[in-house]
CSV table of C-alpha atoms in Angstrom, one decimal:
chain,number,residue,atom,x,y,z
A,1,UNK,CA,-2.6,25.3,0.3
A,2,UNK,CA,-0.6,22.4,2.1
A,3,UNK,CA,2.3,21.1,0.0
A,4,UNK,CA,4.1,18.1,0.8
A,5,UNK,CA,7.2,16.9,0.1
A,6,UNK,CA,9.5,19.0,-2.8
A,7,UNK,CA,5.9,20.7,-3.9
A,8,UNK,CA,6.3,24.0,-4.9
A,9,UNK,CA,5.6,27.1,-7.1
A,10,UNK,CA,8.0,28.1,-9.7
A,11,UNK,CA,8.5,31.4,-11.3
A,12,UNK,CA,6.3,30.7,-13.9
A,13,UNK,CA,3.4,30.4,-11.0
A,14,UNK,CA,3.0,26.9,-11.5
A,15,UNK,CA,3.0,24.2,-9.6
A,16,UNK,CA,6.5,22.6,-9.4
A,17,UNK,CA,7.4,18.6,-8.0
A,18,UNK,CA,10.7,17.8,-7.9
A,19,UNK,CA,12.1,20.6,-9.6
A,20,UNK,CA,10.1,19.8,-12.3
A,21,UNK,CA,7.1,22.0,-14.0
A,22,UNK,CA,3.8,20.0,-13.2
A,23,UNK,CA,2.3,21.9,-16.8
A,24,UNK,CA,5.1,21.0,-18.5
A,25,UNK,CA,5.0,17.3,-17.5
A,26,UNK,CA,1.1,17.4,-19.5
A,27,UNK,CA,2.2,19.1,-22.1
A,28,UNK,CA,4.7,15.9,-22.4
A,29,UNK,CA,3.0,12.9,-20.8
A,30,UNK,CA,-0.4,14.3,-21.1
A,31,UNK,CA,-3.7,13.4,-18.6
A,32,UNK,CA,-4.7,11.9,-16.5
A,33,UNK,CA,-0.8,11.7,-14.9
A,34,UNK,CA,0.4,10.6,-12.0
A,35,UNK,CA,3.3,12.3,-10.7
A,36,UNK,CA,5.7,10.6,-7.8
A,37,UNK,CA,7.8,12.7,-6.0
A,38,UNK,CA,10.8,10.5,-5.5
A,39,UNK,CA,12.9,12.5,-2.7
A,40,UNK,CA,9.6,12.3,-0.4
A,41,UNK,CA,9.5,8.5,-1.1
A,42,UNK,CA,13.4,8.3,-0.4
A,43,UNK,CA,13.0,10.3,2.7
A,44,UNK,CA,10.0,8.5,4.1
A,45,UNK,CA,12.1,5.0,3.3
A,46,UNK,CA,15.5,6.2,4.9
A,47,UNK,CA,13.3,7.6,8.4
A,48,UNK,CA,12.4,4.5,8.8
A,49,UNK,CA,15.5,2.7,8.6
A,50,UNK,CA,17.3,5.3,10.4
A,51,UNK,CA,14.9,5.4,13.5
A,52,UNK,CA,15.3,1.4,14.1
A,53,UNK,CA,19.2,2.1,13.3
A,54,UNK,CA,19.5,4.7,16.0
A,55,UNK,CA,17.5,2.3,18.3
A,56,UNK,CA,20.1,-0.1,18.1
A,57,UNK,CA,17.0,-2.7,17.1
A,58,UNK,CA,17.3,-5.5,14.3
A,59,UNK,CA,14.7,-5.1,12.1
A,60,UNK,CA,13.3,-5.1,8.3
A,61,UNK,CA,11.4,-2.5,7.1
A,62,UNK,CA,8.8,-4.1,4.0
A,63,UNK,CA,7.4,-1.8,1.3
A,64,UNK,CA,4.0,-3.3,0.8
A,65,UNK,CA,4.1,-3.3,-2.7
A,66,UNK,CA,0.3,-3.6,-3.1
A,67,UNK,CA,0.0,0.2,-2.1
A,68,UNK,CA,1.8,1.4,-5.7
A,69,UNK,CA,3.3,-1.8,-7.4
A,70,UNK,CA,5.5,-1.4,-10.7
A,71,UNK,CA,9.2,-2.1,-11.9
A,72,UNK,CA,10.5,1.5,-11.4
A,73,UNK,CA,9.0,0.9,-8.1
A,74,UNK,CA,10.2,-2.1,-6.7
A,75,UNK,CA,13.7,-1.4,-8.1
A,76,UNK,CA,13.3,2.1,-6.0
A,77,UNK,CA,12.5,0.3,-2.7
A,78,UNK,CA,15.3,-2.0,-3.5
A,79,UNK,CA,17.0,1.3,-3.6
A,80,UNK,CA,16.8,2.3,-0.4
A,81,UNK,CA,17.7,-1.0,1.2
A,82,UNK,CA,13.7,-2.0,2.2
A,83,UNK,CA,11.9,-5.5,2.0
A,84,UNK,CA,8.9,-6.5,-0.1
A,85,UNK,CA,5.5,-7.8,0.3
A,86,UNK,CA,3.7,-9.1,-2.0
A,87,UNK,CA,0.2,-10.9,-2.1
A,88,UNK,CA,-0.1,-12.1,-5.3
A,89,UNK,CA,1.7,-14.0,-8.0
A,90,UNK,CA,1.6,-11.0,-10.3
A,91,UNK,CA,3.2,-8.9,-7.2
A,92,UNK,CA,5.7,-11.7,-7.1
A,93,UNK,CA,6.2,-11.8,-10.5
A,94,UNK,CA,6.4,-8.0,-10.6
A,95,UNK,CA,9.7,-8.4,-7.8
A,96,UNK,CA,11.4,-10.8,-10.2
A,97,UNK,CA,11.2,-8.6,-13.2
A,98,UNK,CA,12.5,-6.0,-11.0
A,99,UNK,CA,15.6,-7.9,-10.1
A,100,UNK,CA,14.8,-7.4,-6.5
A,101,UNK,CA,16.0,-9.8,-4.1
A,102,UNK,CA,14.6,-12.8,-3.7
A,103,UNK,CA,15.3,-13.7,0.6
A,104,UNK,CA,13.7,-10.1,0.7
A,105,UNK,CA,10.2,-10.8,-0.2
A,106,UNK,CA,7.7,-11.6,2.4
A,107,UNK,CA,4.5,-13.2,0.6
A,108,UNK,CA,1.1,-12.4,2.1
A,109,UNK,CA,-2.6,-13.5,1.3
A,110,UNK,CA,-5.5,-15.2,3.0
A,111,UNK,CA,-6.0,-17.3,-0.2
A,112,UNK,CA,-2.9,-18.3,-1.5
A,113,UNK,CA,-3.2,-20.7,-4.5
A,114,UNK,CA,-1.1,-23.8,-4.7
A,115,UNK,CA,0.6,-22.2,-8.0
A,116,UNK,CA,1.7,-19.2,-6.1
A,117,UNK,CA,3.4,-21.2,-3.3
A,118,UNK,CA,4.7,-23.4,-5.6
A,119,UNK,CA,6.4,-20.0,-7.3
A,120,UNK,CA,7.4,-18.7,-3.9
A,121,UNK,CA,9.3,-21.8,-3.5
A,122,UNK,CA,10.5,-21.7,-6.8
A,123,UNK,CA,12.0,-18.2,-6.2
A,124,UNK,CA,12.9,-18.9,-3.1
A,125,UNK,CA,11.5,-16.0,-1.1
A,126,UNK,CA,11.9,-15.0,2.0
A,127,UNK,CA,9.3,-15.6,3.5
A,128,UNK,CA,5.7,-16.6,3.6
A,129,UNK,CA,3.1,-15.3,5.8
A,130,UNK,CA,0.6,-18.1,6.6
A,131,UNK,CA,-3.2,-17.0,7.2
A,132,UNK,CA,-5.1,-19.8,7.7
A,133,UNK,CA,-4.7,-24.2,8.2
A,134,UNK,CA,-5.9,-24.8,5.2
A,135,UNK,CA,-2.7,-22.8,4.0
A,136,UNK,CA,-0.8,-24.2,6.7
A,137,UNK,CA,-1.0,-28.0,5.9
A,138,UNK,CA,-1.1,-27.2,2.0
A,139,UNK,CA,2.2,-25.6,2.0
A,140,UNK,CA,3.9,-28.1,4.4
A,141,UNK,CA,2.4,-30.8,2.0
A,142,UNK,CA,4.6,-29.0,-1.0
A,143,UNK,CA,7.3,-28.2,1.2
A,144,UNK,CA,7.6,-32.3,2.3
A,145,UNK,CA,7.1,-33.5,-1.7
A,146,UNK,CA,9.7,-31.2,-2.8
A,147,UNK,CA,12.1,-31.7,-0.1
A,148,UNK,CA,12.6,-27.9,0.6
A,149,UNK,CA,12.4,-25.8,3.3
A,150,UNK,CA,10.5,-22.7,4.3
A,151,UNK,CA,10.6,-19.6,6.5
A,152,UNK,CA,7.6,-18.8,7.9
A,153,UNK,CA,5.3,-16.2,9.5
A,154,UNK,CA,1.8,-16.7,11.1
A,155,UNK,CA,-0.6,-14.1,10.7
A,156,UNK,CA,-2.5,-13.9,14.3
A,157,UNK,CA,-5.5,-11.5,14.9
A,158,UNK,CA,-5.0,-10.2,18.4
A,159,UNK,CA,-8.5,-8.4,19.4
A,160,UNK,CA,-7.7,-4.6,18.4
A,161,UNK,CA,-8.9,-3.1,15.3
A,162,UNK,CA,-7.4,0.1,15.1
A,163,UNK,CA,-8.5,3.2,12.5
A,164,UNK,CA,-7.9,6.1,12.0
A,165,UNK,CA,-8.1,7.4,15.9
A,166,UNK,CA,-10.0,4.8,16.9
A,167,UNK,CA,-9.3,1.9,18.4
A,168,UNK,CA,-11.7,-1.4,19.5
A,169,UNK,CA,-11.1,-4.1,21.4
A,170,UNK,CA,-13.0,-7.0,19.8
A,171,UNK,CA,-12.5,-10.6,19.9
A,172,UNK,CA,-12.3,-10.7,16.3
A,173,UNK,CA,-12.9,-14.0,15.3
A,174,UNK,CA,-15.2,-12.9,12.6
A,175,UNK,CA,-12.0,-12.0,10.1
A,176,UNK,CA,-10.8,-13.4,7.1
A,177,UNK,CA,-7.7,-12.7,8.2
A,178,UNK,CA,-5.2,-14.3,10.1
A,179,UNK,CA,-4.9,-17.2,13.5
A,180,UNK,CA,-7.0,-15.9,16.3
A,181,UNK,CA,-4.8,-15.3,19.5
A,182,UNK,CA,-7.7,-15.5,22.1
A,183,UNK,CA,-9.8,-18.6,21.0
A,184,UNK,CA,-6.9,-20.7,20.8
A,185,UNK,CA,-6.4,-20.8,17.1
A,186,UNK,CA,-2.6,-19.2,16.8
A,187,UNK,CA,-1.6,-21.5,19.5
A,188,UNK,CA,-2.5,-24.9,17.3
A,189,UNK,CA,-1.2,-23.4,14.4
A,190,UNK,CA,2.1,-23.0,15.7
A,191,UNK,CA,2.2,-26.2,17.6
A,192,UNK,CA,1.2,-28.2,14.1
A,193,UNK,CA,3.5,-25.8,12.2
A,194,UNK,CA,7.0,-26.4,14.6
A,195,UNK,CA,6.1,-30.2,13.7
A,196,UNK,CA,7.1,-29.4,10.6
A,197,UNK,CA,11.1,-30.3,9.8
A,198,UNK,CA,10.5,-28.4,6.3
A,199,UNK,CA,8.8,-25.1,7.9
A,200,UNK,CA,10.8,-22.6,10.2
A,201,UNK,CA,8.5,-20.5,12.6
A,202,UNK,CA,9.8,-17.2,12.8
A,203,UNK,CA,7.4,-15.5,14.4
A,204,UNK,CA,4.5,-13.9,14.5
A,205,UNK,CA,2.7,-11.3,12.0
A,206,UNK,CA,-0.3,-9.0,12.6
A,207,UNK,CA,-1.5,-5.8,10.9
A,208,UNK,CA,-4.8,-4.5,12.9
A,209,UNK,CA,-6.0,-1.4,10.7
A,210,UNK,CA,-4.9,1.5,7.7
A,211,UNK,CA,-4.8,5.2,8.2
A,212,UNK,CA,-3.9,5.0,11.5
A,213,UNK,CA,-2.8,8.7,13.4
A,214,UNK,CA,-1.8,7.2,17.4
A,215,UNK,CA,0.3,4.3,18.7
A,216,UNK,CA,-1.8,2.9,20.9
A,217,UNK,CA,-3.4,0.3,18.8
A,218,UNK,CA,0.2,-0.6,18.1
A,219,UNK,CA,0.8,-1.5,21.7
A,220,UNK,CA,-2.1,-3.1,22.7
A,221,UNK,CA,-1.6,-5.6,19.8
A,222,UNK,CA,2.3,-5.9,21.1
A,223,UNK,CA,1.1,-6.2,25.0
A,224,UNK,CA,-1.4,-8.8,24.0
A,225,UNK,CA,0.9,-11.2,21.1
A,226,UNK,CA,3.7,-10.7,23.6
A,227,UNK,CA,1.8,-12.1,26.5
A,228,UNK,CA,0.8,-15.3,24.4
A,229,UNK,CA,4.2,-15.3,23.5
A,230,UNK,CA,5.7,-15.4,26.7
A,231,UNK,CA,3.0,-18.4,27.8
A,232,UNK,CA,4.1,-20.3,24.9
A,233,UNK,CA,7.7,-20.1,25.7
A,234,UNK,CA,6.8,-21.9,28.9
A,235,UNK,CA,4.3,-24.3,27.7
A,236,UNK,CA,6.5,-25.4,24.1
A,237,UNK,CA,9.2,-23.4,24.8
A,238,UNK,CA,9.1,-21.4,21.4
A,239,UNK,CA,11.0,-18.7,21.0
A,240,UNK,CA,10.4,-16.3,18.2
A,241,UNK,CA,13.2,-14.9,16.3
A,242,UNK,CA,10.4,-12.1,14.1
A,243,UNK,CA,7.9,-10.2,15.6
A,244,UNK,CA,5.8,-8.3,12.8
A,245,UNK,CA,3.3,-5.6,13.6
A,246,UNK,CA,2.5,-4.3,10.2
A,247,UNK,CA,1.4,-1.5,8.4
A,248,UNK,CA,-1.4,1.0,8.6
A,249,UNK,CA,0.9,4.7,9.6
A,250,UNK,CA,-1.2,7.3,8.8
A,251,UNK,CA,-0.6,9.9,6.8
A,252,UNK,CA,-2.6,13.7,5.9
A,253,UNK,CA,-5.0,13.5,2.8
A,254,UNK,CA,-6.8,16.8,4.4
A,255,UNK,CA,-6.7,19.5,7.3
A,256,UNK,CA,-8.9,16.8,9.0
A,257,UNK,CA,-5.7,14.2,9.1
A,258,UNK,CA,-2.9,14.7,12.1
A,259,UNK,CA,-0.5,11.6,11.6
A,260,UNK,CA,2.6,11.2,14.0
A,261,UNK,CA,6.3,11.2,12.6
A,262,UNK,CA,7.7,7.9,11.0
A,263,UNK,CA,10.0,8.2,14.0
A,264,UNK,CA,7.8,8.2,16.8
A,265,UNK,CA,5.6,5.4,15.4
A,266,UNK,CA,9.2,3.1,15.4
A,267,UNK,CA,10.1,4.6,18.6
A,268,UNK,CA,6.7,3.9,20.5
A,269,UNK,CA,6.8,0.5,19.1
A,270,UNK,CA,10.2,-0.9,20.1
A,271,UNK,CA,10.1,0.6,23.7
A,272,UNK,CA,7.0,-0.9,24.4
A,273,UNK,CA,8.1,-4.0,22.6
A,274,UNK,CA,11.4,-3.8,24.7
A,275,UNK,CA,9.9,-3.4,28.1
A,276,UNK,CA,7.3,-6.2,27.6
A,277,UNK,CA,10.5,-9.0,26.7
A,278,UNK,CA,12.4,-7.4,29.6
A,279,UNK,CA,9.5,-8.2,31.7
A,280,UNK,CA,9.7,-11.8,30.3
A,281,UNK,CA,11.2,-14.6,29.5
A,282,UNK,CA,11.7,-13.9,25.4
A,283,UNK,CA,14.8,-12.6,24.0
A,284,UNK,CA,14.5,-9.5,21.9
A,285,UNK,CA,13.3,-10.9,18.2
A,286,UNK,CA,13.9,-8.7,15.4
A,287,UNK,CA,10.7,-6.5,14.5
A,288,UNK,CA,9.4,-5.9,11.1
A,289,UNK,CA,6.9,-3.6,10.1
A,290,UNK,CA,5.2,-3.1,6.6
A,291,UNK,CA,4.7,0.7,5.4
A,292,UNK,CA,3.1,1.5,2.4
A,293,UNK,CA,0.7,4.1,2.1
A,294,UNK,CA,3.3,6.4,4.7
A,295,UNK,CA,5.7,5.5,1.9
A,296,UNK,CA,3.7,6.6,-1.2
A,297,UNK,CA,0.9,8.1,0.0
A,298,UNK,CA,1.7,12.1,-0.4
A,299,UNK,CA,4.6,11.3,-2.5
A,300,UNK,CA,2.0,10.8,-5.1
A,301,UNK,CA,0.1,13.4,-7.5
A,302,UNK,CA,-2.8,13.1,-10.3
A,303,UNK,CA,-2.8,15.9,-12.7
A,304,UNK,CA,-6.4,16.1,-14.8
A,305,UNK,CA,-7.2,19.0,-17.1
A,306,UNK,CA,-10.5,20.7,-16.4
A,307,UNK,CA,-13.5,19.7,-19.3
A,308,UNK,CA,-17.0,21.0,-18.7
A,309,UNK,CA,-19.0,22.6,-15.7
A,310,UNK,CA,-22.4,22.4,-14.8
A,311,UNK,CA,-24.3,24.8,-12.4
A,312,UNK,CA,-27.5,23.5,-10.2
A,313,UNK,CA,-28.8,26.7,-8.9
A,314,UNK,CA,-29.2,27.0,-4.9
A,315,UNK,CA,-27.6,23.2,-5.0
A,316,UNK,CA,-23.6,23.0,-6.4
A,317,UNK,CA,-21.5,24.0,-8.8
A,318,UNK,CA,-20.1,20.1,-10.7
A,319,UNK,CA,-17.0,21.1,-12.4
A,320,UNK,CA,-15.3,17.4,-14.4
A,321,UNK,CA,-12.0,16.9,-15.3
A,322,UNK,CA,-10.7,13.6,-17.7
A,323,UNK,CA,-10.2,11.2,-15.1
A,324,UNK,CA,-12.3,10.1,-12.1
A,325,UNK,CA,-13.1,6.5,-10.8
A,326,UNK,CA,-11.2,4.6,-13.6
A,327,UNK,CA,-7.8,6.3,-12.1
A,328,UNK,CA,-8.7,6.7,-8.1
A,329,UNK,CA,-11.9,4.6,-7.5
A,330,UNK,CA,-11.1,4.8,-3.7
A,331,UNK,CA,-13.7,8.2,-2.9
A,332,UNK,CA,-16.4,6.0,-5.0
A,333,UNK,CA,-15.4,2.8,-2.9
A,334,UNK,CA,-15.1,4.0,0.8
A,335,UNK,CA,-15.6,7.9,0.2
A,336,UNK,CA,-12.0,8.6,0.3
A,337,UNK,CA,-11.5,12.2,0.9
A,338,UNK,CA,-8.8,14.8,-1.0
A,339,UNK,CA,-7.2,18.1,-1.4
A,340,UNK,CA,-6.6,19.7,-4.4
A,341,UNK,CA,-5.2,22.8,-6.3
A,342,UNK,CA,-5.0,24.2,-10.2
A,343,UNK,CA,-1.8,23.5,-10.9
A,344,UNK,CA,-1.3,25.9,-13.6
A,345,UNK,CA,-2.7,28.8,-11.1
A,346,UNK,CA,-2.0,27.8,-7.0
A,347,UNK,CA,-1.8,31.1,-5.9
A,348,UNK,CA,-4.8,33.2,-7.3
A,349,UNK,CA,-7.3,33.8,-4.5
A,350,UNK,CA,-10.1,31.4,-4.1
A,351,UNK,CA,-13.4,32.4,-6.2
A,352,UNK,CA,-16.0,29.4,-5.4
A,353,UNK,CA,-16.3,26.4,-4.1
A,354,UNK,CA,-17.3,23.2,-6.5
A,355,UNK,CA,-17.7,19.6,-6.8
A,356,UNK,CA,-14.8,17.8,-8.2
A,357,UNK,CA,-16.7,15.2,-11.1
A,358,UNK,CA,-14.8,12.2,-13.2
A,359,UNK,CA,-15.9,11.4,-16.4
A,360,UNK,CA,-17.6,7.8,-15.8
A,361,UNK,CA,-20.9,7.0,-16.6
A,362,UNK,CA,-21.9,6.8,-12.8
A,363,UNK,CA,-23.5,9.1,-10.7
A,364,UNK,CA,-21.0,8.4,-7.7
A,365,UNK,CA,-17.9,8.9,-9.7
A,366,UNK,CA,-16.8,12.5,-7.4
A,367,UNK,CA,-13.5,12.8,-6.9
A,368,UNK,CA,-14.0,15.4,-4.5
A,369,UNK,CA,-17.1,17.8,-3.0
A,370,UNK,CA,-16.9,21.3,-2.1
A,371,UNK,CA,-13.3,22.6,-2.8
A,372,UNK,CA,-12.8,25.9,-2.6
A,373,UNK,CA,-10.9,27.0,-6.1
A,374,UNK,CA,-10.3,30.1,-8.0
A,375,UNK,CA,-12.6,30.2,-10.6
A,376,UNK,CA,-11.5,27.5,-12.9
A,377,UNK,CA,-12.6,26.3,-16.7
A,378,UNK,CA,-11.9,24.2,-19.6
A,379,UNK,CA,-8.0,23.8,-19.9
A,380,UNK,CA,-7.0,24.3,-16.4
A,381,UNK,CA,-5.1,22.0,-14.4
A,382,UNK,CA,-6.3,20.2,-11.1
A,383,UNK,CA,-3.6,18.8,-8.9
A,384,UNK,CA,-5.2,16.3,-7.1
A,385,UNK,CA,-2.6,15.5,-3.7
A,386,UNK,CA,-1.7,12.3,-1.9
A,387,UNK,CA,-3.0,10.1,-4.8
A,388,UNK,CA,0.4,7.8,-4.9
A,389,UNK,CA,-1.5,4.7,-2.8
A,390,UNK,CA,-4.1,2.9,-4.0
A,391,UNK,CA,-4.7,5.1,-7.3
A,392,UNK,CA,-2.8,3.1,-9.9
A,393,UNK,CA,-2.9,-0.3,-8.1
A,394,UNK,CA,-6.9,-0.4,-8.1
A,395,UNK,CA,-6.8,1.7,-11.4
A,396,UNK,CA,-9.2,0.2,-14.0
A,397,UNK,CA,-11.2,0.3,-17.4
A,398,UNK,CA,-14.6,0.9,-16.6
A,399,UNK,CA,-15.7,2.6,-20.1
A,400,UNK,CA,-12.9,1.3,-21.7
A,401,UNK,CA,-10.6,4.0,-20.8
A,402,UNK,CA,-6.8,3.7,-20.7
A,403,UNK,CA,-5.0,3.9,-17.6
A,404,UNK,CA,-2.9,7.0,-16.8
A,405,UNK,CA,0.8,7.3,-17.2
A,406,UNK,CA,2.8,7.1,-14.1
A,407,UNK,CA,6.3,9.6,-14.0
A,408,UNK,CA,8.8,9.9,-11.6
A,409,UNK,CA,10.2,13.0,-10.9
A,410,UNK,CA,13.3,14.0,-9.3
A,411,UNK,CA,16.2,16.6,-9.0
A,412,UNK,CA,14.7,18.3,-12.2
A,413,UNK,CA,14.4,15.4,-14.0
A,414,UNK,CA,11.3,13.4,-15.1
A,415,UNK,CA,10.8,9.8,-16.0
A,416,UNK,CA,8.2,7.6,-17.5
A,417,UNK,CA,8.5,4.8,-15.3
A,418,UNK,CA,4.2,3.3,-16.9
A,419,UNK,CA,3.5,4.1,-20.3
A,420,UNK,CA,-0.4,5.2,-21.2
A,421,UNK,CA,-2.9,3.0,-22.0
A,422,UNK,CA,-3.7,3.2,-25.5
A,423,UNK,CA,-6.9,1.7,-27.4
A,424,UNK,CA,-5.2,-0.9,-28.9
A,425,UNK,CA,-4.1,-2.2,-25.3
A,426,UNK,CA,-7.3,-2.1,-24.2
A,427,UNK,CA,-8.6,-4.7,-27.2
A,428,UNK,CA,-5.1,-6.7,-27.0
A,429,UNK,CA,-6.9,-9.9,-25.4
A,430,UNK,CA,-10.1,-9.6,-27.0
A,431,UNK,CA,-11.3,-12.2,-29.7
A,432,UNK,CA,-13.1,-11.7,-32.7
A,433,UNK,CA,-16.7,-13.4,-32.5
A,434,UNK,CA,-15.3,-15.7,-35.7
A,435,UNK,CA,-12.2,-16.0,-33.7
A,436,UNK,CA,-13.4,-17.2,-30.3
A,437,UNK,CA,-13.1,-21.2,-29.2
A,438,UNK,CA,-15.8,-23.2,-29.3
A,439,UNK,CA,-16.5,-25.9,-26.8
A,440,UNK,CA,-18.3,-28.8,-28.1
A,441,UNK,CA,-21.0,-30.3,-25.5
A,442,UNK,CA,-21.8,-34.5,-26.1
């Protein structure tokens, strides 16, 4: 049993998150339930900061809000000092509800529409991260009509994938992300975008995998935008003030998953990052990165009460709990793979091993296969770990069922930060068949 952040067991021989009684929280909030263990997230934000601090290096550390996005959320990560990315107007709009700082939110998306950078602008963000020309000339077409100004980012790909503990070296051309460094295409996009007297280049952005456990990737991408860089500074004499390597830090869903410290990721970065400007002819620029899973990730819980069991003989043991795909679609989507315990009994030996089933009406709706649990029926709890990315933001209503509640938990306290889904919610839009419009074809 690995526990992560405050996780612990109580006297009562439950499982325990932030001083609080993970049965208790059901018998309140009820299941599904996401649980967020806000210390971890805290922690996780502040050794960030504090490893750039201690570096003596100029930098923003971005929450990618798409990982986990909601008011309690946003106002959290305003909290602890971070930025914001968003990549939607809803994101955005999310932010502004929050109260969270406007010059602090970095907007990101290959298909921005011209609504959303007409609300960026209207907001006055921070800044934008521009993926592609067709972005490029429509904002600075907005930009020039309403007389305003904008601080940009371009989005280069620059030949590595990186996941997991692999790594490629591809041309990458074939992405629907982002400039591409090597054919050519970063270099025009900056040249048309410093024409510009209403857009301010401030560098360059790049974010070349997720769940990723070395640094390497990290520094080939540096080595290689650097080195372009560097040319450019000769050639148009562009300096850039931002250099922004992204996202992706690892983090352990299972024994099979060995991520590195939040420190040494930082550290392995800006040395590299250091020693390739000392070796040129750039000034240091200020380095962003963009965590989000390594913020939420394992800070993150979903509590399900077990329902029915079904034995194939000589095959598996299916044992389904009152959740599944329509709260964490992500082992459906891309066989996602996680831990779990029964909440209401961690420490009683293990008795079998079974197939973790949601309730869907779909065959691949598994949350997990072959866990080893004590032998476990109809009113225990499962405490399914690392859940806090990705489970609520790509939560849905396949078979009309309501989305979880999501509660925070800290210091012995618990708060509802996402009501529950009730039926009436989910028929709130819908029209009655008498009710519906009616358009008239000539």
């Amino acid at each position: 049993m690995h526990l992560y952040g405050t996780s612990g067991v109580n006297e009562r021989g439950h499982l325990e998150i932030g001083g609080v009684d993970t049965i208790e929280l059901i018998e309140q909030f009820g299941t599904p339930l996401y649980v967020y263990d806000v210390e971890l997230i805290r922690e996780r934000a502040r050794g960030f900061k504090r490893t750039f601090e201690e570096l003596g290096i100029s930098a923003q550390v971005a929450y990618a809000s798409k990982a986990f996005s909601s008011i309690a959320m946003i106002q959290l990560a305003d909290q602890e000092g971070l930025s914001l990315d968003v990549v939607s107007a809803g994101e955005l709009y999310t932010a502004i509800k929050a109260d969270f700082p406007t010059e602090r939110i970095h907007f990101h998306g290959n298909n921005k529409s011209e609504e959303e950078l007409h609300m960026a602008l209207d907001y006055r963000i921070g800044c934008i991260v521009v993926d592609n020309f067709s972005e490029l000339t429509l904002l600075e077409e907005i930009c020039t009509n309403r007389e305003q100004k904008m601080k940009i980012l371009l989005r280069v790909t620059p030949g590595i994938e990186a996941h997991t503990h692999d790594y490629i070296l591809t041309g990458q051309e074939d992405s629907k992300f982002g400039f591409d460094l090597i054919n050519g295409q970063a270099e025009d996009a900056l040249r048309q975008a410093l024409q510009s007297e209403w857009l301010e280049v401030l560098g360059l952005h790049c974010h070349i995998g997720s769940q990723i456990f070395q640094t390497t990737g990290f520094l080939l991408a540096a080595q290689k935008i650097i080195g372009k860089l560097d040319s450019w500074h000769g050639s148009i004499g562009y300096q850039p003030k931002v250099l922004n390597l992204g996202g992706g830090f690892g983090i352990r869903y299972t024994q099979e998953d060995d991520p590195l410290p939040a420190s040494q990721y930082v550290e392995e970065i800006v040395r590299e990052v250091q020693n390739l400007v000392a070796d040129s002819d750039l000034q240091m620029p200020e380095i962003w990165i963009e965590p989000g899973r390594s913020l939420v990730g394992d800070a993150g819980v979903t509590l399900y009460k077990v329902g029915s069991e079904k034995q194939v003989p000589n095959v598996r043991k299916y044992i389904a709990v009152d959740g599944g795909m329509s709260d964490n679609i992500r082992p459906a989507l891309y066989e996602a793979k996680y831990d779990a315990i029964l909440a209401n009994r961690p420490l009683d030996p293990v008795e079998e091993t079974v197939s973790i089933a949601g309730k869907c009406c779909e065959s691949g709706d598994m949350l997990i296969w072959d866990l080893p649990l004590p032998k476990a029926g109809r009113g225990d709890v499962l405490a399914v770990f690392c859940t806090g990315a990705y489970g609520y933001s790509m939560s849905n209503n396949y078979n009309r069922i309501p989305r979880p509640a999501v509660v925070f938990v800290e210091n012995g306290e618990a708060r509802l930060v996402i009501k529950r889904e009730t039926f009436e919610d989910l028929i709130h839009l819908d029209l009655a068949l008498h009710e519906a419009a009616v358009t008239n074809k000539e």
